[in-house]
Structure formats: structure tokens, C-alpha cells
PDB file of C-alpha atoms in Angstrom:
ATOM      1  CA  UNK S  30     -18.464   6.199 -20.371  1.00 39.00           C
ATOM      2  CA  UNK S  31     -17.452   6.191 -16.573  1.00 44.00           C
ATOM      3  CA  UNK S  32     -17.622   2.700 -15.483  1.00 56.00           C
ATOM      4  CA  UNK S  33     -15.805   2.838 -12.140  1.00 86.00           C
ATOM      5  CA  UNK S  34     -13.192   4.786 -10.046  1.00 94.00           C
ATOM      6  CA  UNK S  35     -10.323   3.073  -9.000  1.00 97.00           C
ATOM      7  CA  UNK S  36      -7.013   5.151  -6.719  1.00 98.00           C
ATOM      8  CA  UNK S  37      -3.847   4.016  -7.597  1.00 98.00           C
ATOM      9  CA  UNK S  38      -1.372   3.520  -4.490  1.00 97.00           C
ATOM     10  CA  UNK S  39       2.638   2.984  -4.461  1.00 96.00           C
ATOM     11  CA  UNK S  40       5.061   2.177  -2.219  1.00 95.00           C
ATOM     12  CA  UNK S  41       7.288   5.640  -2.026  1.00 96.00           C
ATOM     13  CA  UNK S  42      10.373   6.766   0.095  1.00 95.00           C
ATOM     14  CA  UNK S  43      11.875   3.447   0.362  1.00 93.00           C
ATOM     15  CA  UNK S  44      15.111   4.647   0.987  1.00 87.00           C
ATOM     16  CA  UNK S  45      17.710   5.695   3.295  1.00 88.00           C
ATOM     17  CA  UNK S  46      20.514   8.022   3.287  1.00 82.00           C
ATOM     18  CA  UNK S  47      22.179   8.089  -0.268  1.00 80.00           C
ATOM     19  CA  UNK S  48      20.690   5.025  -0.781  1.00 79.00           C
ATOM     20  CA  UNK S  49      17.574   4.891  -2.821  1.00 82.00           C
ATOM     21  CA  UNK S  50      15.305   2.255  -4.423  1.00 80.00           C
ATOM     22  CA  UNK S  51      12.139   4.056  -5.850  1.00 83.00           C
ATOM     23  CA  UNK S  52      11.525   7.015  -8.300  1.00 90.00           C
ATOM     24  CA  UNK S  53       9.908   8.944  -5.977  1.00 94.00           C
ATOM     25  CA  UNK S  54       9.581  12.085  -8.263  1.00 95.00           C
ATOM     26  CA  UNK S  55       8.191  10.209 -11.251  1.00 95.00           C
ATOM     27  CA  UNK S  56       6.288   7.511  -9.503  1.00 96.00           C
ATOM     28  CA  UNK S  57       4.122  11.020  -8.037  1.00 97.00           C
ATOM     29  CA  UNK S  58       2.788  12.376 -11.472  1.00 96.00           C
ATOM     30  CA  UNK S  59       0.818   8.471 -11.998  1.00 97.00           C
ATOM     31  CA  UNK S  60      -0.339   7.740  -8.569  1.00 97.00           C
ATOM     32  CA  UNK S  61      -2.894   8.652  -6.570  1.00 98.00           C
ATOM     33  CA  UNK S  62      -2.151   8.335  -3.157  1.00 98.00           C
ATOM     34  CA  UNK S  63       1.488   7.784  -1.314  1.00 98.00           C
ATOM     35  CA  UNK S  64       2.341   5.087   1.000  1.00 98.00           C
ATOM     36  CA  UNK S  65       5.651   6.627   2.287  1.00 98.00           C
ATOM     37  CA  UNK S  66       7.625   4.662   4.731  1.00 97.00           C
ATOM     38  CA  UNK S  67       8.297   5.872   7.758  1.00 98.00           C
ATOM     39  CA  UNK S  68      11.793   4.352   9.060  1.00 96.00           C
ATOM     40  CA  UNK S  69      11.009   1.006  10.389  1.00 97.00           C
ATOM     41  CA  UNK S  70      11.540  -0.862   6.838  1.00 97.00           C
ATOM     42  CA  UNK S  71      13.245   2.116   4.709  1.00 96.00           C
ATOM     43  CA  UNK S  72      12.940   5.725   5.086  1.00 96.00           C
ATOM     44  CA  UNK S  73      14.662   8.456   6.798  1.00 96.00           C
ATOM     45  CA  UNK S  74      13.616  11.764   7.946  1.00 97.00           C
ATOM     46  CA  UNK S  75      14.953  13.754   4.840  1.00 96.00           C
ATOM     47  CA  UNK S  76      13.191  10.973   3.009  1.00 96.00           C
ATOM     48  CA  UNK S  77      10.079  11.816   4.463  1.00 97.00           C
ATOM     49  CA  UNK S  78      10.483  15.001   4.397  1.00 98.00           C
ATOM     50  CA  UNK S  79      10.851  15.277   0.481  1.00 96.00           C
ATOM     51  CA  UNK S  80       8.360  12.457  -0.308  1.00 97.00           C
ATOM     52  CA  UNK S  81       5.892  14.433   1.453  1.00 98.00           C
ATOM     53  CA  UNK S  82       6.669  17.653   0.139  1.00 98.00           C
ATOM     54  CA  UNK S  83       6.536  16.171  -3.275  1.00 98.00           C
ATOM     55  CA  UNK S  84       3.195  14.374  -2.955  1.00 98.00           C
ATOM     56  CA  UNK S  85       1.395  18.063  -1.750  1.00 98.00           C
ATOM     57  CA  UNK S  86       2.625  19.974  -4.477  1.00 98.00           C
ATOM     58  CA  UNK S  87       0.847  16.984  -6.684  1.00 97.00           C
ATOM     59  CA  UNK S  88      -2.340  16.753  -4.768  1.00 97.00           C
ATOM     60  CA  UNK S  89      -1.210  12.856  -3.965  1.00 98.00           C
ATOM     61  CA  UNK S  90      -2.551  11.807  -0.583  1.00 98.00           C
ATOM     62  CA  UNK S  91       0.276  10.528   1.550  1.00 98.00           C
ATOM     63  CA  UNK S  92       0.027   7.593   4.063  1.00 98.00           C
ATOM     64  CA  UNK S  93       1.895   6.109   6.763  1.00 98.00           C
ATOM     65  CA  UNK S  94       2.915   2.707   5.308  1.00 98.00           C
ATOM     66  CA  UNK S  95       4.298   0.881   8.999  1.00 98.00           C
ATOM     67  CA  UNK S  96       5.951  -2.097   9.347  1.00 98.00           C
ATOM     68  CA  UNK S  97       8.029  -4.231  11.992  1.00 98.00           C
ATOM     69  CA  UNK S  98      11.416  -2.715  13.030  1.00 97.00           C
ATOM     70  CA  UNK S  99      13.294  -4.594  10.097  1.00 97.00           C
ATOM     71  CA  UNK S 100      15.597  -2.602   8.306  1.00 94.00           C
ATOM     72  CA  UNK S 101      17.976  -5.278   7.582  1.00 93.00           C
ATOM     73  CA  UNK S 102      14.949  -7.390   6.057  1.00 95.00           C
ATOM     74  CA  UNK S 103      13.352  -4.399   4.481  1.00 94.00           C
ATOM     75  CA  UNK S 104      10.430  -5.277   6.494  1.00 94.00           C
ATOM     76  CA  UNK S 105       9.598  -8.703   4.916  1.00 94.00           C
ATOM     77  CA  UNK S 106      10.652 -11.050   7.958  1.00 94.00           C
ATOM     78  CA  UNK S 107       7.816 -11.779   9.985  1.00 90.00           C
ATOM     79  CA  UNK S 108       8.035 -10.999  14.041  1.00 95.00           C
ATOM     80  CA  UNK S 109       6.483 -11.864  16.971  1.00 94.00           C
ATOM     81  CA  UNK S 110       6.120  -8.425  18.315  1.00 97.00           C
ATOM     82  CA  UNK S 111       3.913  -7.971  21.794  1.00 98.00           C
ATOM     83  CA  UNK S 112       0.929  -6.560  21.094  1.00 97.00           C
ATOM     84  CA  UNK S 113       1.235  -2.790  23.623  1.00 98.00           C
ATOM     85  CA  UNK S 114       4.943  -2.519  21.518  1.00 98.00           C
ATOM     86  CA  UNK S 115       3.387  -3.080  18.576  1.00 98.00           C
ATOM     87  CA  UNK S 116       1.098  -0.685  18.585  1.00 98.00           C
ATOM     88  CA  UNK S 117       3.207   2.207  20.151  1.00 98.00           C
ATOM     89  CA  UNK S 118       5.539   1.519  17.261  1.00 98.00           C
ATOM     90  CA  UNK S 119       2.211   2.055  14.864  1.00 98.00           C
ATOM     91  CA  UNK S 120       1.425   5.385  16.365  1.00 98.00           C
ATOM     92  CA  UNK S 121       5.054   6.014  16.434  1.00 98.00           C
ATOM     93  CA  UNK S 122       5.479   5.795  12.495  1.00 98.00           C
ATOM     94  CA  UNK S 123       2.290   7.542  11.788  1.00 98.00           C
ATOM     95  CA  UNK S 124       3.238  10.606  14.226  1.00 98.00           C
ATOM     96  CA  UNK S 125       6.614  10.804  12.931  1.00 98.00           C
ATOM     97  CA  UNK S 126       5.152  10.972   9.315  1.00 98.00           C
ATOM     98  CA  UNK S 127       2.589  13.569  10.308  1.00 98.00           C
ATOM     99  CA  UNK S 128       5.078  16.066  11.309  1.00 98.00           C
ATOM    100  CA  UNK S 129       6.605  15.956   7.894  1.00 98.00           C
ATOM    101  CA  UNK S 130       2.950  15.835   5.900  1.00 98.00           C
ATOM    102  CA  UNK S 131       1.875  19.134   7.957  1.00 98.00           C
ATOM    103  CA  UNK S 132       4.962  21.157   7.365  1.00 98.00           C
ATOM    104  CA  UNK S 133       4.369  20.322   3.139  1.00 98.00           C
ATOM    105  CA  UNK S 134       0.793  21.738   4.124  1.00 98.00           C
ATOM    106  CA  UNK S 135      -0.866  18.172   4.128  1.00 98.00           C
ATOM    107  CA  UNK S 136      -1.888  15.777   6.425  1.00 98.00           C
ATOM    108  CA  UNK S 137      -0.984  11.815   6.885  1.00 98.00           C
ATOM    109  CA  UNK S 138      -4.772  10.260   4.952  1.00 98.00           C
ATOM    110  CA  UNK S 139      -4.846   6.626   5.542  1.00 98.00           C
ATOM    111  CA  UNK S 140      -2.242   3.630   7.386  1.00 98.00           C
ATOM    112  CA  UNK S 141      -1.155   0.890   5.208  1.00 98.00           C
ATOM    113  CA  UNK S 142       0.888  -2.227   6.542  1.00 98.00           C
ATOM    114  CA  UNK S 143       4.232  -3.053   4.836  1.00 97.00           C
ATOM    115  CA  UNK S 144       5.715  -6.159   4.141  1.00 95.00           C
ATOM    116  CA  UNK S 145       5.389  -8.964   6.603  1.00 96.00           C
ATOM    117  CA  UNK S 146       2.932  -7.359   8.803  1.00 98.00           C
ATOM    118  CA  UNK S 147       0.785  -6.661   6.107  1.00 97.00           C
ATOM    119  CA  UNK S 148       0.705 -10.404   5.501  1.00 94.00           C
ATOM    120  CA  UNK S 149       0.362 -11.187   9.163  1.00 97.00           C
ATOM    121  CA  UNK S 150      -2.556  -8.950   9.814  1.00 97.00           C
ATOM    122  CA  UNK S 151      -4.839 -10.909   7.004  1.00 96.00           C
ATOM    123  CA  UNK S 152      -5.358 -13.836   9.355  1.00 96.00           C
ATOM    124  CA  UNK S 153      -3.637 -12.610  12.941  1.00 97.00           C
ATOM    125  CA  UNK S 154      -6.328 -10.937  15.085  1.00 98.00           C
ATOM    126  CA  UNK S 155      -3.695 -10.232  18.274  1.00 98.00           C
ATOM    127  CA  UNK S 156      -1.279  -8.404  15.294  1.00 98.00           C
ATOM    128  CA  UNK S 157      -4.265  -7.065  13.420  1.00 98.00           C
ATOM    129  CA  UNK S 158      -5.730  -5.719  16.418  1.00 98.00           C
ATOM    130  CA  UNK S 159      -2.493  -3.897  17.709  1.00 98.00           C
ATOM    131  CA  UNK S 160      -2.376  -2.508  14.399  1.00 98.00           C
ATOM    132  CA  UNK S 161      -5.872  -1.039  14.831  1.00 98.00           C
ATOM    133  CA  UNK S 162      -4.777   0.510  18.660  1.00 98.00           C
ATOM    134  CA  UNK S 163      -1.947   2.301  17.197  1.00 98.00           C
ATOM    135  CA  UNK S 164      -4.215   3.807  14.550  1.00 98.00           C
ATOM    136  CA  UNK S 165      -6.315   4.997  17.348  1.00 98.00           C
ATOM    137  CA  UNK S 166      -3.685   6.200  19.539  1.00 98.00           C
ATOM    138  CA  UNK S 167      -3.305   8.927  16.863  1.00 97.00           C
ATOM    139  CA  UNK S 168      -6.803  10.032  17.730  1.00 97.00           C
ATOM    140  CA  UNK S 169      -7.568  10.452  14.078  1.00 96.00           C
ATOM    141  CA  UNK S 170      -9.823   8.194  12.368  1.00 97.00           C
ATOM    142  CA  UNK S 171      -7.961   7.362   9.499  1.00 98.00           C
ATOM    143  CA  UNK S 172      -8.391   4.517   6.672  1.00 98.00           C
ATOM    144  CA  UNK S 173      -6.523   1.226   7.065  1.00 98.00           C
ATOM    145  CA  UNK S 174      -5.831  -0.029   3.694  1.00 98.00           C
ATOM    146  CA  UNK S 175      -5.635  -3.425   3.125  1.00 97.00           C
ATOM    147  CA  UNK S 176      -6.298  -6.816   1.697  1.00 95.00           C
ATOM    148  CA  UNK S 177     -10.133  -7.790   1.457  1.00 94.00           C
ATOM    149  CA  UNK S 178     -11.471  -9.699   3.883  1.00 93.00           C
ATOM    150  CA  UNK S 179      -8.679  -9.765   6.045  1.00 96.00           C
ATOM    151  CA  UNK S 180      -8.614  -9.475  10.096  1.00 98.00           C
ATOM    152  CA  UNK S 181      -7.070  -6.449  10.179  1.00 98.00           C
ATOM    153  CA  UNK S 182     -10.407  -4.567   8.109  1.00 98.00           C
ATOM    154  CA  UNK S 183     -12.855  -6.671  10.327  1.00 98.00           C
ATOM    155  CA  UNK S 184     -11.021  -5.068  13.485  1.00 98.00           C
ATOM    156  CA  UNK S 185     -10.912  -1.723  12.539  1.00 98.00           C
ATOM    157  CA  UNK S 186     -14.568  -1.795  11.451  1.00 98.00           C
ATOM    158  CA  UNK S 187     -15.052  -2.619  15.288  1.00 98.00           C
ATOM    159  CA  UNK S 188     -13.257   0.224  16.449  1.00 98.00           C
ATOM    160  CA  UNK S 189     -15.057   2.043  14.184  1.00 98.00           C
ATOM    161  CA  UNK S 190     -11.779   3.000  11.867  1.00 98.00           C
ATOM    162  CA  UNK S 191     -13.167   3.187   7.915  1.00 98.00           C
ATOM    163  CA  UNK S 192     -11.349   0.368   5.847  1.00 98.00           C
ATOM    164  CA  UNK S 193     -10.133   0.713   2.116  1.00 98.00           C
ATOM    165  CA  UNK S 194     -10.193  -2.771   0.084  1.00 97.00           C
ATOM    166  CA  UNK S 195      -6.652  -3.209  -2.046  1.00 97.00           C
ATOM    167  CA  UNK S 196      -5.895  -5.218  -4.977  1.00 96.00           C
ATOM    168  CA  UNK S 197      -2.365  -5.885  -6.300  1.00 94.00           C
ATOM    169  CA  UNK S 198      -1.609  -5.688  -9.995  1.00 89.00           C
ATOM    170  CA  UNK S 199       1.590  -7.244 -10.149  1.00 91.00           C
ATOM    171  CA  UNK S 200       1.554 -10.054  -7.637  1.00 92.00           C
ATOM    172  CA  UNK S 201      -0.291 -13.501  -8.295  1.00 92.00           C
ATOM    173  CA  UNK S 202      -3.054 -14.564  -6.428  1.00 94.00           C
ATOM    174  CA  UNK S 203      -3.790 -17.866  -4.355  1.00 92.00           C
ATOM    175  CA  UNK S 204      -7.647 -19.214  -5.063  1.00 91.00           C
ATOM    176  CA  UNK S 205      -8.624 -17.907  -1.583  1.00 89.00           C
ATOM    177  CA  UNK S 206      -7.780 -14.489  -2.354  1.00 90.00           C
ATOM    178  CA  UNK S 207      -4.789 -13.792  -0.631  1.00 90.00           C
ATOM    179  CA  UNK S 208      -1.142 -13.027  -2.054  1.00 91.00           C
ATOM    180  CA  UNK S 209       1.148 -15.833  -3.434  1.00 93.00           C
ATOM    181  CA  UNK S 210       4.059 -15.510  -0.797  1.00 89.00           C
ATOM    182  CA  UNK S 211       7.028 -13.560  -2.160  1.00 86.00           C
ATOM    183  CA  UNK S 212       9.465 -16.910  -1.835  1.00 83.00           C
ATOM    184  CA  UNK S 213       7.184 -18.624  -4.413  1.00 89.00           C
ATOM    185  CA  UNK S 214       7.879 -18.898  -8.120  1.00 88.00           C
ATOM    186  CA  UNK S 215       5.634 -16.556 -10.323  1.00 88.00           C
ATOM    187  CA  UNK S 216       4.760 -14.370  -7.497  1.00 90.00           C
ATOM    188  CA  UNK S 217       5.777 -11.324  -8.722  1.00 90.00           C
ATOM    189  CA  UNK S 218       4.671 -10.727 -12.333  1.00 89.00           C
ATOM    190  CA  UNK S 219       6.825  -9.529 -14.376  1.00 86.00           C
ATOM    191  CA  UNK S 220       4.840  -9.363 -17.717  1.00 91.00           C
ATOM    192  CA  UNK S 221       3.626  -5.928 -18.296  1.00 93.00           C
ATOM    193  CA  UNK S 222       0.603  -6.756 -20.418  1.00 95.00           C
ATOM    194  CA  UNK S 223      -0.632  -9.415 -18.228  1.00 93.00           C
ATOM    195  CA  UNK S 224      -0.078  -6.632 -15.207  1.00 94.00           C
ATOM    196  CA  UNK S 225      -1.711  -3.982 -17.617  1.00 95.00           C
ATOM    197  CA  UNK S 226      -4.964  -6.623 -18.430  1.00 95.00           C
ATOM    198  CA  UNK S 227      -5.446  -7.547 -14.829  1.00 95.00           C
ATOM    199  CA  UNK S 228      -5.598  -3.761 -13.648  1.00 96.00           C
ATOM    200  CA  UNK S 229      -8.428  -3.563 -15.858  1.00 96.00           C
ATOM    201  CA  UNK S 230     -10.147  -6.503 -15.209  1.00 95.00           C
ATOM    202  CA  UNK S 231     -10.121  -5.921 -11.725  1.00 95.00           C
ATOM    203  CA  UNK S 232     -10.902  -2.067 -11.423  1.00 95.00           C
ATOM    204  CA  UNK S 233     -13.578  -2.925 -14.220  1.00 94.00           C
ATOM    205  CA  UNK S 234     -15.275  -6.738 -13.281  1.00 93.00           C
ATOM    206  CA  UNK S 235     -13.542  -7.094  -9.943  1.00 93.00           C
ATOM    207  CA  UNK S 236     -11.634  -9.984 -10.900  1.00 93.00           C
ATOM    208  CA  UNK S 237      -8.255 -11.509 -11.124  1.00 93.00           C
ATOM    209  CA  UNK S 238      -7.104 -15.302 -12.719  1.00 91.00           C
ATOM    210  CA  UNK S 239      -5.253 -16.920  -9.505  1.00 90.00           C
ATOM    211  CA  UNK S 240      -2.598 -18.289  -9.621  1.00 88.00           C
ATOM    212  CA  UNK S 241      -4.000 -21.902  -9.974  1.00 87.00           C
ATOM    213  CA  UNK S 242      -6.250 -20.776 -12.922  1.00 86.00           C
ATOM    214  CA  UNK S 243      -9.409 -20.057 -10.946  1.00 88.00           C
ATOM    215  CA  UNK S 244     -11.508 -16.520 -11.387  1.00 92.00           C
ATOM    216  CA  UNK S 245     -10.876 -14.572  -7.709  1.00 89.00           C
ATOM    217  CA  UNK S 246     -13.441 -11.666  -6.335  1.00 91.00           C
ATOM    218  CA  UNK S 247     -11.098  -9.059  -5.831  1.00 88.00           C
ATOM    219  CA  UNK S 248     -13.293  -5.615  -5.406  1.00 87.00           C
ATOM    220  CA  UNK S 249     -10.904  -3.044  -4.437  1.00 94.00           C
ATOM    221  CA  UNK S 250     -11.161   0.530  -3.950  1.00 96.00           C
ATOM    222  CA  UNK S 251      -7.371   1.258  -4.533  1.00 98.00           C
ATOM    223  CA  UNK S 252      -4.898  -0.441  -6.756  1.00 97.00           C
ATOM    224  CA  UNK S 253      -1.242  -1.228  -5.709  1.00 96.00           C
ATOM    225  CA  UNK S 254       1.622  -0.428  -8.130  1.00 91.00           C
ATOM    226  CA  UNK S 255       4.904  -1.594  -6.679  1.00 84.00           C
ATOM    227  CA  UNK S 256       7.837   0.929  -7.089  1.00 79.00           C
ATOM    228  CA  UNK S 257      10.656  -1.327  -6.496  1.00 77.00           C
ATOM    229  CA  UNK S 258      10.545  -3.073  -9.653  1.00 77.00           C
ATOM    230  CA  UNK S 259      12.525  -2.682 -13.118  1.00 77.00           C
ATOM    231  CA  UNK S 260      10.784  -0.030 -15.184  1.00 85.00           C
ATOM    232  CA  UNK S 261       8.163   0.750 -12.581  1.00 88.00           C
ATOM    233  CA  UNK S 262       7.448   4.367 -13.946  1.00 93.00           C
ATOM    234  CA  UNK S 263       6.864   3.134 -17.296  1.00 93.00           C
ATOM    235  CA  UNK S 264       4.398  -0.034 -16.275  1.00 93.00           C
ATOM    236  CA  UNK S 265       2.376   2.392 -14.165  1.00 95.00           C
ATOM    237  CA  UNK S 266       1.717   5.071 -16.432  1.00 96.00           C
ATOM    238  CA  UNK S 267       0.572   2.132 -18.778  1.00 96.00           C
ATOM    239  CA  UNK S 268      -1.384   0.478 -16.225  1.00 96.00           C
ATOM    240  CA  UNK S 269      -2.586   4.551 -15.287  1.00 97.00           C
ATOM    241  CA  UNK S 270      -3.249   5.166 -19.409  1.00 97.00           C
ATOM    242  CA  UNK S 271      -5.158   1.998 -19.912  1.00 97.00           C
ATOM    243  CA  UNK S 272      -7.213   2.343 -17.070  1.00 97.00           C
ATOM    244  CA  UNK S 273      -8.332   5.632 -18.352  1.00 97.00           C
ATOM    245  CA  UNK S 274      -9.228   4.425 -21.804  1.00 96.00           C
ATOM    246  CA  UNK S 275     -11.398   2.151 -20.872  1.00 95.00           C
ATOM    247  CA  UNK S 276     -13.635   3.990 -18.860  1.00 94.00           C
ATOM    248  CA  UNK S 277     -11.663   4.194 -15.446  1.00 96.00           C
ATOM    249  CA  UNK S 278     -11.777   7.194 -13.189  1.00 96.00           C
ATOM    250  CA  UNK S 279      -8.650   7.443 -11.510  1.00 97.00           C
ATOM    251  CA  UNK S 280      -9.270   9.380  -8.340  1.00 97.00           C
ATOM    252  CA  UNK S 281      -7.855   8.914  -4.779  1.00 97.00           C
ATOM    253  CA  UNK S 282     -10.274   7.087  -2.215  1.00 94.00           C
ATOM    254  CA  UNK S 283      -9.795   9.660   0.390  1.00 84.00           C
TER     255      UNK S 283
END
């Protein structure tokens, strides 16, 4: 029996030139939907180019996954951009991304924050909202993806932008809901059953163990798989195979 549908998400084309980090090609036969960089954290055009291709041919939904101007940091160092650069740098990423999604006969789905911005936008409404104009600078409608209850979804909702609730398999929780920062021990987990058995208990009950011990409401629509970790590919097909056993649809939100 069908309990629930749950989209699985990932992190894609986070490279650049010869250098990459995730298994693009593989990583695209278990997800659902694509969050392909677009050059402000990691990514290039040929990058783009071939994620994008890639994720049409599979009937993956691509998104613009945008983030500060932070190569260096791979997007993780939080900046205090103005708001008007902000969000021409938004629509920037997302246009850029588009061009590439139309020519693989596709178009760019939803916008997901990367990184540090992502973080900022939970409780930052000037960030969050300059987020939200570069969405709508676009002139398309599309989904913001994000954490639950954060700024960012309660400002696009005003706009009237449609918002997508995300939950995080591999990364601990704090008791309010929101994501143990990166520099903190534990994190990142690293376990693959525990990451397996949380998948499941939040696409199924909607809730996670934080990382203090306390039972967290996390109902999401789509579930994050991070590429850029040892033996991604195999976690998420595990994560994608136990899902389905136990009564998971797997389907893309959009």
C-alpha cells in the first residue's frame, strides 16, 4: 500500500572545468528532480549544459540551485550582499540555466538556495526577500524549495510564488527544526542505516530524532540526498529502494 509520495532532490553539476565533485550520470537514474548549479558556487557552462541534457533524457526535473558569488568557498561563506544585487544575481543564475534546460528540450522547474544563502534565508527576511524578487524577475512562477517554516517560504507565499517543504536525510537536526551548522560535530551523518531509517521515518511519519534527542516535525514534500559525499550513488539508491518498499511513491513534486 501507497502511504505517501515523497521527490528525491540532489545537488548536481558541482563542478568546474576538469574538475568534478558529483556523479552526475549516476546520481540521475535515483533522483527525482536536479538542483544544478549555475556558476556562482560550482558549475560551468559545459557543466550545465550536460547536467541538463542528462536530466531530460531521464525525465528528472532540473532546478536552478543559486547561491552567493563564492567560488572559492563553494558557496558556504555567508555575505552581506545588497538586496537589488542580490536579486539580479538570482535571476541571473536562473536565466543562465534556462538557456541550457530549453536547448535539452526542458525547462528550469523550481529555485533552490545553496549553501550559505540557503541558511541565511531561514531567518533573514531582507535576503529571503531578494531571493523571492529574483525569482520574479524571471516572470515565471516557479517553486522555491526550501526549509519548512523558514522566511524565505513565508515571502514567496506573499508574492504569490508556490513553496516546496525540504527535509535533509543526511544532516542532523537542531530541536527547532533547522540544520545543525556544517562546522559542528555530527552534522553530517555519515551512517548509512541511520540516513536510510530517517528517510523513511520522515517521508512516512514526518519525523526526524534531533540532534539533542528530541522528535522534530519535519513534513517535506522533497527529500535532499547530498552528492558530494563518499559513496553517494550507493546510499541513495538505498535510501531510493527502501523508500519504495515500504510503501513510498517516489515521484517529483513538480
Amino acid at each position: 500500500m501507497t502511504w505517501v509520495s515523497i521527490d528525491l532532490n540532489a545537488d548536481l553539476g558541482e563542478g568546474f572545468g576538469r574538475w568534478r565533485l558529483t556523479d552526475d550520470e549516476e546520481l540521475l537514474s535515483v533522483v527525482t528532480s536536479a538542483n544544478v548549479a549555475c556558476g556562482f558556487h560550482a558549475g560551468d557552462a559545459a557543466t550545465m549544459r550536460r547536467v541538463c541534457a542528462l536530466a531530460a533524457e531521464r525525465g528528472v526535473r532540473i532546478g536552478a540551485q543559486v547561491s552567493y558569488r563564492d567560488l572559492a568557498g563553494f558557496g558556504r561563506r555567508s555575505m552581506d550582499v545588497p538586496a537589488d544585487e542580490l536579486a539580479t544575481e538570482v535571476a541571473y543564475q536562473i536565466g543562465a540555466l534556462e538557456v541550457f534546460a530549453r536547448a535539452a528540450g526542458a525547462r528550469v522547474s523550481y529555485v533552490k538556495p545553496h549553501g550559505a544563502l540557503y541558511n541565511r534565508v531561514v531567518h533573514d527576511e531582507q535576503q529571503a526577500e531578494a531571493v523571492v524578487e529574483g525569482v520574479m524577475l524571471t516572470g515565471e512562477r516557479l517553486p522555491l524549495l526550501g526549509l519548512p517554516g523558514s522566511v524565505l517560504h513565508t515571502m514567496a507565499e506573499k508574492a504569490g510564488l508556490p513553496v516546496v517543504a525540504e527535509a535533509f536525510a543526511d544532516r542532523a537536526y537542531a530541536a527547532d527544526g533547522t540544520l545543525v551548522p556544517r562546522g559542528r560535530a555530527g552534522a553530517v551523518l555519515t551512517d548509512a542505516d541511520a540516513v536510510v531509517e530517517r528517510s523513511v521515518s520522515m517521508a512516512r511519519f514526518g519525523v526526524v530524532t534531533s540532534h539533542c534527542g528530541r522528535s522534530v516535525g519535519v513534513r517535506a514534500r522533497s527529500l535532499c540526498l547530498h552528492g558530494d559525499t563518499e559513496g553517494a550513488v550507493a546510499l541513495a539508491r538505498r535510501v531510493r529502494g527502501q523508500l519504495e518498499e515500504s510503501g513510498v511513491r517516489v515521484e517529483a513534486f513538480v
